[in-house]
PDB file of C-alpha atoms in Angstrom:
ATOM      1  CA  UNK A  30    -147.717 -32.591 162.195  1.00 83.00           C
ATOM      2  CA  UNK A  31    -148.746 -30.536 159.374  1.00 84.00           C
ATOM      3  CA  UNK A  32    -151.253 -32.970 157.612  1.00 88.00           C
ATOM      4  CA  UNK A  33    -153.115 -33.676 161.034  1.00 85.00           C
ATOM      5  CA  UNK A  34    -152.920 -30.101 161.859  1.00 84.00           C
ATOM      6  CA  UNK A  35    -154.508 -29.603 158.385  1.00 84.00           C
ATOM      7  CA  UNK A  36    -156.678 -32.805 158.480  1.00 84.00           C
ATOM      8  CA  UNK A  37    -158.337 -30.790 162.061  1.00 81.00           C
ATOM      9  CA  UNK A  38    -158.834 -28.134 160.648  1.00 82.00           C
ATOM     10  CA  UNK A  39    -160.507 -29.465 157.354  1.00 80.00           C
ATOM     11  CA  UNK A  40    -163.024 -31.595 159.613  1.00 80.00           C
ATOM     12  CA  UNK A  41    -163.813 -29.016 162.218  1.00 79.00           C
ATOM     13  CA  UNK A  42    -167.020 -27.104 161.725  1.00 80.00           C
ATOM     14  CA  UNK A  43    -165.659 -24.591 163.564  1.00 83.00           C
ATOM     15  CA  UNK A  44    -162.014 -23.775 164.226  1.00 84.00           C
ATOM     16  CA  UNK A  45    -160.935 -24.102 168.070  1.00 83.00           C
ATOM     17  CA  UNK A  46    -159.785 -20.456 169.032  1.00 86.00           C
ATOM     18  CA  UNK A  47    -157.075 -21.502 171.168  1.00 87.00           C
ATOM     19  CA  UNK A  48    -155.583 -23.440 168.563  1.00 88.00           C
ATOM     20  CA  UNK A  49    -155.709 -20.819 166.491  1.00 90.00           C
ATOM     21  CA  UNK A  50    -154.296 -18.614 168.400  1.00 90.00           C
ATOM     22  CA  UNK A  51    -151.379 -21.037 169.081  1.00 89.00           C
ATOM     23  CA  UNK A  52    -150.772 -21.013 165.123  1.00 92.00           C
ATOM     24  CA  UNK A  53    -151.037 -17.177 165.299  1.00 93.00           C
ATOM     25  CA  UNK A  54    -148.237 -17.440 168.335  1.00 90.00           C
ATOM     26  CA  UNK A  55    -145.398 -18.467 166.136  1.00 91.00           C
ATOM     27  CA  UNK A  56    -145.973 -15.514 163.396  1.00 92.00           C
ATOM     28  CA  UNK A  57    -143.753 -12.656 162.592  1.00 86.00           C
ATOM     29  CA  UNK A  58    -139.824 -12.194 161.921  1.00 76.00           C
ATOM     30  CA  UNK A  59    -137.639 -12.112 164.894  1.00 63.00           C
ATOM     31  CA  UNK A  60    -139.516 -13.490 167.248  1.00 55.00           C
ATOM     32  CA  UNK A  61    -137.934 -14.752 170.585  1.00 56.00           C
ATOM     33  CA  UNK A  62    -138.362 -18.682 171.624  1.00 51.00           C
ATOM     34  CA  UNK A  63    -139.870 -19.584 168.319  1.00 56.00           C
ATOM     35  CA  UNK A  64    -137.902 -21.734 165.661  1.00 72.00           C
ATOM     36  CA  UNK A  65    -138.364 -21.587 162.314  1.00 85.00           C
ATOM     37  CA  UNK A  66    -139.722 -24.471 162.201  1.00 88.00           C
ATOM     38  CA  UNK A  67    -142.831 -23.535 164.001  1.00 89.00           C
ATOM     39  CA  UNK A  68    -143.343 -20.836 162.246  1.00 91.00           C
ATOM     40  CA  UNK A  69    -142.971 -22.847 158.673  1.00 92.00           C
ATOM     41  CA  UNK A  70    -145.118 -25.303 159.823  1.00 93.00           C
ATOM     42  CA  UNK A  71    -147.888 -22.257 160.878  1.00 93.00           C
ATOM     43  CA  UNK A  72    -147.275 -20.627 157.338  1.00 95.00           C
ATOM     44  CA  UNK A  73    -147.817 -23.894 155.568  1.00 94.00           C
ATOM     45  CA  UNK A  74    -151.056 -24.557 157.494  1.00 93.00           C
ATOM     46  CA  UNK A  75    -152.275 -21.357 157.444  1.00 94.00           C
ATOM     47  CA  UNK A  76    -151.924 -21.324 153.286  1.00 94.00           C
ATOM     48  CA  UNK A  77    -153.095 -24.801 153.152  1.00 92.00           C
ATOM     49  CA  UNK A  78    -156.433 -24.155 155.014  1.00 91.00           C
ATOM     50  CA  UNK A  79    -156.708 -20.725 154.690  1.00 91.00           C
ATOM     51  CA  UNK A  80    -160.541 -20.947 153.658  1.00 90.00           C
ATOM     52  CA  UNK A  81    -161.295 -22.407 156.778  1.00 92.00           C
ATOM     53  CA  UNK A  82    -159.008 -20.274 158.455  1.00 93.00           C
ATOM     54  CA  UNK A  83    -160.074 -16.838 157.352  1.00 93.00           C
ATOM     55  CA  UNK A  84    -162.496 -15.967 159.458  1.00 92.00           C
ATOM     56  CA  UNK A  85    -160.408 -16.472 162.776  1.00 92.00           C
ATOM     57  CA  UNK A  86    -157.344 -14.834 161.501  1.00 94.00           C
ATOM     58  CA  UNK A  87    -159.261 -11.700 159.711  1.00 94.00           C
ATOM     59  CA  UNK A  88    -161.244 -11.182 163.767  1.00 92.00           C
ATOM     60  CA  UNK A  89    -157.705 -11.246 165.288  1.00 93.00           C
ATOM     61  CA  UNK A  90    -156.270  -8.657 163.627  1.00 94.00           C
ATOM     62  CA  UNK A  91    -159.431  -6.518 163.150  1.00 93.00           C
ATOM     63  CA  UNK A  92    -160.200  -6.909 167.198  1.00 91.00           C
ATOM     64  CA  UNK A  93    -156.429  -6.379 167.240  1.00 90.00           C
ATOM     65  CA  UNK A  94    -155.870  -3.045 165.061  1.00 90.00           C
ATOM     66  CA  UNK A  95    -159.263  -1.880 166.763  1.00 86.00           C
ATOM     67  CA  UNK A  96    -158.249  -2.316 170.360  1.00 77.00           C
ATOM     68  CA  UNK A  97    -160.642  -4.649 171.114  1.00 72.00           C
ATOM     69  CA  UNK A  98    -159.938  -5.946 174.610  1.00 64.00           C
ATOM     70  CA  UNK A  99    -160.356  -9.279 173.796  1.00 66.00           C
ATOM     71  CA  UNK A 100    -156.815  -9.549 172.591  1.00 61.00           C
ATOM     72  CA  UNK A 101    -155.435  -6.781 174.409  1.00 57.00           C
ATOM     73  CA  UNK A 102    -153.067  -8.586 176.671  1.00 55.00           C
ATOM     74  CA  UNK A 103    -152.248 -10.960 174.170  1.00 68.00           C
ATOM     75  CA  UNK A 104    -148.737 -11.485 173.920  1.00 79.00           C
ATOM     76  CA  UNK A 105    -149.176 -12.206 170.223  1.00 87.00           C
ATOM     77  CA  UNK A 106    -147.391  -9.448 167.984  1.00 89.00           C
ATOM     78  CA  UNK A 107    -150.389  -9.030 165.002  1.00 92.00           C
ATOM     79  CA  UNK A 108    -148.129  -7.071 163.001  1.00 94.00           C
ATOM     80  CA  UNK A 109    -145.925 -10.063 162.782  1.00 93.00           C
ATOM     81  CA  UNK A 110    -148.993 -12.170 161.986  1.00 94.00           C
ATOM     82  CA  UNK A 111    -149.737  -9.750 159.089  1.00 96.00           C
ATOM     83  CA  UNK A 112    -146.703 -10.070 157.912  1.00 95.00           C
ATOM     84  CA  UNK A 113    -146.489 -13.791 157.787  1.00 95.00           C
ATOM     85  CA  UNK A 114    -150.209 -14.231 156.701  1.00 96.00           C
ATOM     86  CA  UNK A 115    -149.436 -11.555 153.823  1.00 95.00           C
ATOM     87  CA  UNK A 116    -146.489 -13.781 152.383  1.00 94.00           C
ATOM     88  CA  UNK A 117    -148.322 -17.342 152.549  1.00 94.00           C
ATOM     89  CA  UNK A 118    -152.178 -16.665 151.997  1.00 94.00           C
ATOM     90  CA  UNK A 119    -152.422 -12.678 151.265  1.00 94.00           C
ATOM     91  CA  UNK A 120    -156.104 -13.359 149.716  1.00 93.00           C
ATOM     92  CA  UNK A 121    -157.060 -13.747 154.002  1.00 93.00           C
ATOM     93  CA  UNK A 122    -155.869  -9.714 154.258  1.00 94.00           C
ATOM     94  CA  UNK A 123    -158.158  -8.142 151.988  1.00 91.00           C
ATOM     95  CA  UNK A 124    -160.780  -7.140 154.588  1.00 92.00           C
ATOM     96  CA  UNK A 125    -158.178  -6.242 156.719  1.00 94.00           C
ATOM     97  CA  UNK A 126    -156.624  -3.038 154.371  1.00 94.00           C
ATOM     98  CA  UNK A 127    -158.746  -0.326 155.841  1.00 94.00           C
ATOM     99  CA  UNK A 128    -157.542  -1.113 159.436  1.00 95.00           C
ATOM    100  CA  UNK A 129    -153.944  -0.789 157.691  1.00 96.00           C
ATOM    101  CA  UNK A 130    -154.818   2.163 156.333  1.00 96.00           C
ATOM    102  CA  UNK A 131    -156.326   3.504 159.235  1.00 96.00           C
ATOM    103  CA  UNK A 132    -153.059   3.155 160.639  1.00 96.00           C
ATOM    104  CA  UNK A 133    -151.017   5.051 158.172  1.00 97.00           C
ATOM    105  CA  UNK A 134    -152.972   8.045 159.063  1.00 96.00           C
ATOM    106  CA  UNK A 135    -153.320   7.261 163.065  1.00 96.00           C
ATOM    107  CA  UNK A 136    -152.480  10.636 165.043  1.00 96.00           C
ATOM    108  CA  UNK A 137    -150.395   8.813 167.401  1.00 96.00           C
ATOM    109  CA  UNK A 138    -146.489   8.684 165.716  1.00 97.00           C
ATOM    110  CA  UNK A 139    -145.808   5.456 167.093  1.00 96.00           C
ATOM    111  CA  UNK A 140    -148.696   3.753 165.692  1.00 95.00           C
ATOM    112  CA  UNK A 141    -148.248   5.209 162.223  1.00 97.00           C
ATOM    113  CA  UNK A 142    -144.497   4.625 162.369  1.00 97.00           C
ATOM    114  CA  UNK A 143    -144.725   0.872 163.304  1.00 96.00           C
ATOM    115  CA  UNK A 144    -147.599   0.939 160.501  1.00 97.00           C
ATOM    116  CA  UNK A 145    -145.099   2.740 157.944  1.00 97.00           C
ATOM    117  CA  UNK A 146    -142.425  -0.047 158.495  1.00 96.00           C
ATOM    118  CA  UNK A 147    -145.000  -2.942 158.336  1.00 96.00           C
ATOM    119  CA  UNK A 148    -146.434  -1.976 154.957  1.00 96.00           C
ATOM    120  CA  UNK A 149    -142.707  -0.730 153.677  1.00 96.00           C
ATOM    121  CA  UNK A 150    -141.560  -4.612 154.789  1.00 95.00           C
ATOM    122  CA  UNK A 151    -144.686  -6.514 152.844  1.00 95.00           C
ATOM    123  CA  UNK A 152    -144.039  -3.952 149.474  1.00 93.00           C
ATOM    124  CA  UNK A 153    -140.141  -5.414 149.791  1.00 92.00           C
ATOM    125  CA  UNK A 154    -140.771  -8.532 149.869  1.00 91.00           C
ATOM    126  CA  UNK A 155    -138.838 -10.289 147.219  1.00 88.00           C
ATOM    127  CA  UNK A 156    -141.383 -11.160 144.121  1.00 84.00           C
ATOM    128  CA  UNK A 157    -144.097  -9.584 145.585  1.00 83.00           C
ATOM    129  CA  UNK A 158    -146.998  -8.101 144.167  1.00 87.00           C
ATOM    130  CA  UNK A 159    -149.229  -5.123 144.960  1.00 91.00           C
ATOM    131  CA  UNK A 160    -152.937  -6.511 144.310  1.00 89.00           C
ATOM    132  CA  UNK A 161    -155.714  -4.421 143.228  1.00 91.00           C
ATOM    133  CA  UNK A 162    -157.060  -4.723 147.447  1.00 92.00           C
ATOM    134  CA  UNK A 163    -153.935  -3.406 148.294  1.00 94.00           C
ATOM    135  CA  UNK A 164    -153.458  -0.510 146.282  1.00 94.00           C
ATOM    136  CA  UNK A 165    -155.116   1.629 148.674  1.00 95.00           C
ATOM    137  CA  UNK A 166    -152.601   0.785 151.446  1.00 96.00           C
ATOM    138  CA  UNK A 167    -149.901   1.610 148.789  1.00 96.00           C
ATOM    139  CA  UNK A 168    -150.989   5.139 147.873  1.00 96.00           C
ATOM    140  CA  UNK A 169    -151.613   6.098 151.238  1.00 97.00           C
ATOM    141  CA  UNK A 170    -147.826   4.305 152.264  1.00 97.00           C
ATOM    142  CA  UNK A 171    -146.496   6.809 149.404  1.00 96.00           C
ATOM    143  CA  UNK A 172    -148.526   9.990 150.801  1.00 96.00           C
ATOM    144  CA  UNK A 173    -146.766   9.265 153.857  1.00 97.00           C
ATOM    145  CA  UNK A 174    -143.980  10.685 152.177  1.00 95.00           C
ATOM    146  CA  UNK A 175    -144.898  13.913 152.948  1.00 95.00           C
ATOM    147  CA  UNK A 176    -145.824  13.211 156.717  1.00 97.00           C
ATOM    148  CA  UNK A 177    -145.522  16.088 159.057  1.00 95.00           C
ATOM    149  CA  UNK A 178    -142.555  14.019 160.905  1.00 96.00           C
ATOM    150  CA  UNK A 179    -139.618  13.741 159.372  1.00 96.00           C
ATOM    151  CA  UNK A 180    -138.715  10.393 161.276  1.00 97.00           C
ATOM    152  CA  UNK A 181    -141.961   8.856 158.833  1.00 97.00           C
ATOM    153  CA  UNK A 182    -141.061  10.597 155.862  1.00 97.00           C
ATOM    154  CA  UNK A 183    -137.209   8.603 156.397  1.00 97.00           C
ATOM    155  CA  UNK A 184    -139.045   4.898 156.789  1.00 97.00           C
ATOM    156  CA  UNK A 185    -140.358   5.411 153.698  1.00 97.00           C
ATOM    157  CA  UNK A 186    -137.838   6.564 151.732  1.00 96.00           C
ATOM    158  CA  UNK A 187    -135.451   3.760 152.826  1.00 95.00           C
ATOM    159  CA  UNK A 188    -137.985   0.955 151.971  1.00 96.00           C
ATOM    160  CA  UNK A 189    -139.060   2.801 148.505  1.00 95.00           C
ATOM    161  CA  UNK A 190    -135.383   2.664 147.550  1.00 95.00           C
ATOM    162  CA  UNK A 191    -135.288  -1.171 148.372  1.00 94.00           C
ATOM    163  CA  UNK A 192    -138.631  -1.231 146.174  1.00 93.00           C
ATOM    164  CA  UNK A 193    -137.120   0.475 142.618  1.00 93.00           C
ATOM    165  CA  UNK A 194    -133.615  -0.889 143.343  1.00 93.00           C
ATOM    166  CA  UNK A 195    -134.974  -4.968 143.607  1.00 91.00           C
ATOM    167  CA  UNK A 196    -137.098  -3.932 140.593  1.00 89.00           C
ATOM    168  CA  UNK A 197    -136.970  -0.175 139.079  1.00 89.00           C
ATOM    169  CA  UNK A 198    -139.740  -1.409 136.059  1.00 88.00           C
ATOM    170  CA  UNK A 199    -142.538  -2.118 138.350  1.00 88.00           C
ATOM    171  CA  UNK A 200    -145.024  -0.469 137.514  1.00 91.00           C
ATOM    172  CA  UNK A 201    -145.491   1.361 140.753  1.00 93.00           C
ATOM    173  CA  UNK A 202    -142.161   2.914 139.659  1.00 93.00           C
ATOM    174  CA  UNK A 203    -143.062   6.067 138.425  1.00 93.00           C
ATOM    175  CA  UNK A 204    -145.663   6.813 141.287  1.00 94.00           C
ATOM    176  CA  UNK A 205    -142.909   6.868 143.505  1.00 95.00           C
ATOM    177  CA  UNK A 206    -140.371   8.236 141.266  1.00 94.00           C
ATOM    178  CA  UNK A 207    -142.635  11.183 141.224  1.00 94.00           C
ATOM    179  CA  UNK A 208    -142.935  11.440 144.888  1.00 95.00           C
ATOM    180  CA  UNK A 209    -139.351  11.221 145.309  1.00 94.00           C
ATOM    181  CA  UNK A 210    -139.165  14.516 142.821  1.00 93.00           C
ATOM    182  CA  UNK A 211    -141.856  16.249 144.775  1.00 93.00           C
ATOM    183  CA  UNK A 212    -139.256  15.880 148.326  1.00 93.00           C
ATOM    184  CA  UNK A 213    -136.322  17.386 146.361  1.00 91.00           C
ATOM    185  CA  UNK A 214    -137.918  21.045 147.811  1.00 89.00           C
ATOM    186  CA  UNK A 215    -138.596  19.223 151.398  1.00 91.00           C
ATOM    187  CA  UNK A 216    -137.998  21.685 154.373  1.00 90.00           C
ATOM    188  CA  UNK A 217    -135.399  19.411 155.693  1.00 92.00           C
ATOM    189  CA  UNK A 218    -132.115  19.050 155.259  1.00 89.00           C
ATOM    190  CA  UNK A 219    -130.932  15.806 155.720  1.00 90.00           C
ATOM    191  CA  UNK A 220    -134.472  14.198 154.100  1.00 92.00           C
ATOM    192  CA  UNK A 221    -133.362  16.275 150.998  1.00 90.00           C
ATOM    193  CA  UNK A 222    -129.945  14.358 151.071  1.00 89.00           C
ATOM    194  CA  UNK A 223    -131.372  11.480 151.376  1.00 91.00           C
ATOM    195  CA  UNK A 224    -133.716  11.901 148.377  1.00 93.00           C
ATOM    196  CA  UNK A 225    -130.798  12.915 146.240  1.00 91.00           C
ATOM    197  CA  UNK A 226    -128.755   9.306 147.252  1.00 90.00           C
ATOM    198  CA  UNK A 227    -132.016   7.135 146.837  1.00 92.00           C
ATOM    199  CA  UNK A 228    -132.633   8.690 143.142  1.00 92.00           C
ATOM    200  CA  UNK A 229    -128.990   8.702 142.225  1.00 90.00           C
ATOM    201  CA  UNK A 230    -128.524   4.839 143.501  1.00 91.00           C
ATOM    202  CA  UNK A 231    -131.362   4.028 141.555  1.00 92.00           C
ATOM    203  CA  UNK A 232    -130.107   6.075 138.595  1.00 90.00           C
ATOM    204  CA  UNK A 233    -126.588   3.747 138.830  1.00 90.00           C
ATOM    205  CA  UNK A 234    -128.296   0.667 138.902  1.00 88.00           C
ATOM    206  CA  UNK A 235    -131.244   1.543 135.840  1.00 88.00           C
ATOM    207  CA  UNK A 236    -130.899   4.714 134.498  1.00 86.00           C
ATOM    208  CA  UNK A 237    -133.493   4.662 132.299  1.00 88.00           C
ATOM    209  CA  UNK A 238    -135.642   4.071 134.996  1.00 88.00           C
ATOM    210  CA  UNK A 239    -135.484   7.551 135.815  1.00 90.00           C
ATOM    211  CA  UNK A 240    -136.905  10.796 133.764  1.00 89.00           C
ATOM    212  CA  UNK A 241    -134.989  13.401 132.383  1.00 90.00           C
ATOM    213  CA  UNK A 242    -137.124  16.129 134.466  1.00 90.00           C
ATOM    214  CA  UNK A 243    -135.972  14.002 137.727  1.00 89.00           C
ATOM    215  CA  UNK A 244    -132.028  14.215 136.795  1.00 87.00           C
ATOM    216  CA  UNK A 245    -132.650  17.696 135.749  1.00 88.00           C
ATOM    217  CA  UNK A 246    -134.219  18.465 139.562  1.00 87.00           C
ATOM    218  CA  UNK A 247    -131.916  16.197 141.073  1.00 86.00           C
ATOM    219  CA  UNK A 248    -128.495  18.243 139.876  1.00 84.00           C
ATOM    220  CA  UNK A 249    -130.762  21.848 141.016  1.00 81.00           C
ATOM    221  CA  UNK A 250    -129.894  20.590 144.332  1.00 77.00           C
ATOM    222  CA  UNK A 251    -126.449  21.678 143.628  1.00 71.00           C
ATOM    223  CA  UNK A 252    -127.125  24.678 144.108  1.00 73.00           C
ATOM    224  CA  UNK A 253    -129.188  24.014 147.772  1.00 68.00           C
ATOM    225  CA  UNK A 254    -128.772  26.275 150.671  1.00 64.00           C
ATOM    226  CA  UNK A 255    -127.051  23.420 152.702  1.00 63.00           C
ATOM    227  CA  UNK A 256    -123.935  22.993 149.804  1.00 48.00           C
ATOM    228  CA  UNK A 257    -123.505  26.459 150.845  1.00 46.00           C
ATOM    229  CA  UNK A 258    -121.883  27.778 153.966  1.00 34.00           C
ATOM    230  CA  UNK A 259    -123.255  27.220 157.424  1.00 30.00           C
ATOM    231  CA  UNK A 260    -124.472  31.013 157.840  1.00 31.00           C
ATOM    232  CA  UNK A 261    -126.692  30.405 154.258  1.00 34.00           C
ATOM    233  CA  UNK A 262    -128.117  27.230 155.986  1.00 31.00           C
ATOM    234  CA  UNK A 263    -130.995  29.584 157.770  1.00 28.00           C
ATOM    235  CA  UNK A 264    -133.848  29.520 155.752  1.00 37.00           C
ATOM    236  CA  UNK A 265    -134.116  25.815 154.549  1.00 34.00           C
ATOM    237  CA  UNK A 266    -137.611  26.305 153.193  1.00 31.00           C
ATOM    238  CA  UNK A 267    -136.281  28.772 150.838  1.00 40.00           C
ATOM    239  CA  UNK A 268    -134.421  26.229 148.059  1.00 37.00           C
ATOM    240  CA  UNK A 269    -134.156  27.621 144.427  1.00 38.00           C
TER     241      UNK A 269
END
């Protein structure tokens, strides 16, 4: 099925945009009534062809991430076919990253949420890379640190920890290390707690991966307003 899927594709001048779409259809992680199968067989085309694919794939998800009603009751989930097209052809994506980015800073929270846990899942991938056309999606993923929600500010921090604790010498490391540092004096409570786990877990499993001026701010917190009774707790903005 693959080779004559691959063989039409090859010979077509121009690729059938239903059959496309059907490739598209069986993209993306968790997806009900699709087998894995399917959706090897679609990642295995899709990298095989992805040339001649390209163009079709790039219009769907910019018509997609644009609201372009010509996919806007499609049941097709184009996160999901990001996803997949970004671990079997990511080269097809590039023209894609300012849509992506575009999301990160959307004004609507669920938009830039789903967008936050997209581009935290890609960056996790196991042996992945950050190319040069995604760096821009990266920094702006790691500014979204200091969103003004603290439900985004979370989804990063749980998928930055994955990041430096599959690989704490990337060299992305100390970009986020540093951000990490700069949330130690966040306004919130709980995101302050969970900055101090991610940094120590990452400390247990490569210490030298993080600086001396990190540990240092990292045990200041010992001293933070919410260690300290519940009538101190007022004030969280205030840390020493």
């Amino acid at each position: 099925m693959q080779t004559i899927m691959e063989v039409l594709f090859k010979e077509s001048e121009d690729v059938p945009e239903n059959l496309l779409l059907i490739i598209l259809s069986a993209l993306g992680p968790n997806k009900e009534n699709v087998n894995s199968a399917a959706r090897r067989l679609a990642m295995n085309v899709i990298e095989h062809c992805a040339g001649k694919l390209e163009p079709g794939i790039k219009q769907f998800l910019i018509s997609s991430m644009s609201g372009d009603k010509k996919f806007l009751n499609s049941e097709i989930n184009y996160h999901g076919v990001l996803y997949d097209v970004y671990r079997c052809a990511p080269q097809i994506l590039s023209g894609v990253v300012p849509y992506l980015t575009g999301e990160l800073l959307s004004d609507q929270l669920d938009i830039r949420l789903k967008a936050v846990g997209l581009v935290g899942d890609l960056f996790t991938l196991p042996g992945s890379t950050i190319s040069d056309s995604f760096q821009p999606v990266f920094l702006e993923f790691l500014k979204r640190m200091t969103d003004r929600v603290v439900e985004v500010r979370m989804s990063v921090l749980e998928h930055v920890k994955i990041f430096l604790l599959a690989n704490p010498s990337r060299v992305e490391a100390p970009q986020i290390i540093s951000a990490l540092s700069d949330r130690l004096s966040d306004y919130d409570e709980n995101l302050r707690k969970q900055v101090v786990c991610v940094v120590c877990d990452v400390a247990c499993h490569a210490l030298s991966s993080i600086p001396v001026e990190t540990i240092k701010l990292v045990a200041e917190r010992l001293c933070d307003k919410s260690l300290r009774p519940e009538k101190n707790k007022v004030n969280a903005m205030d840390v020493p």
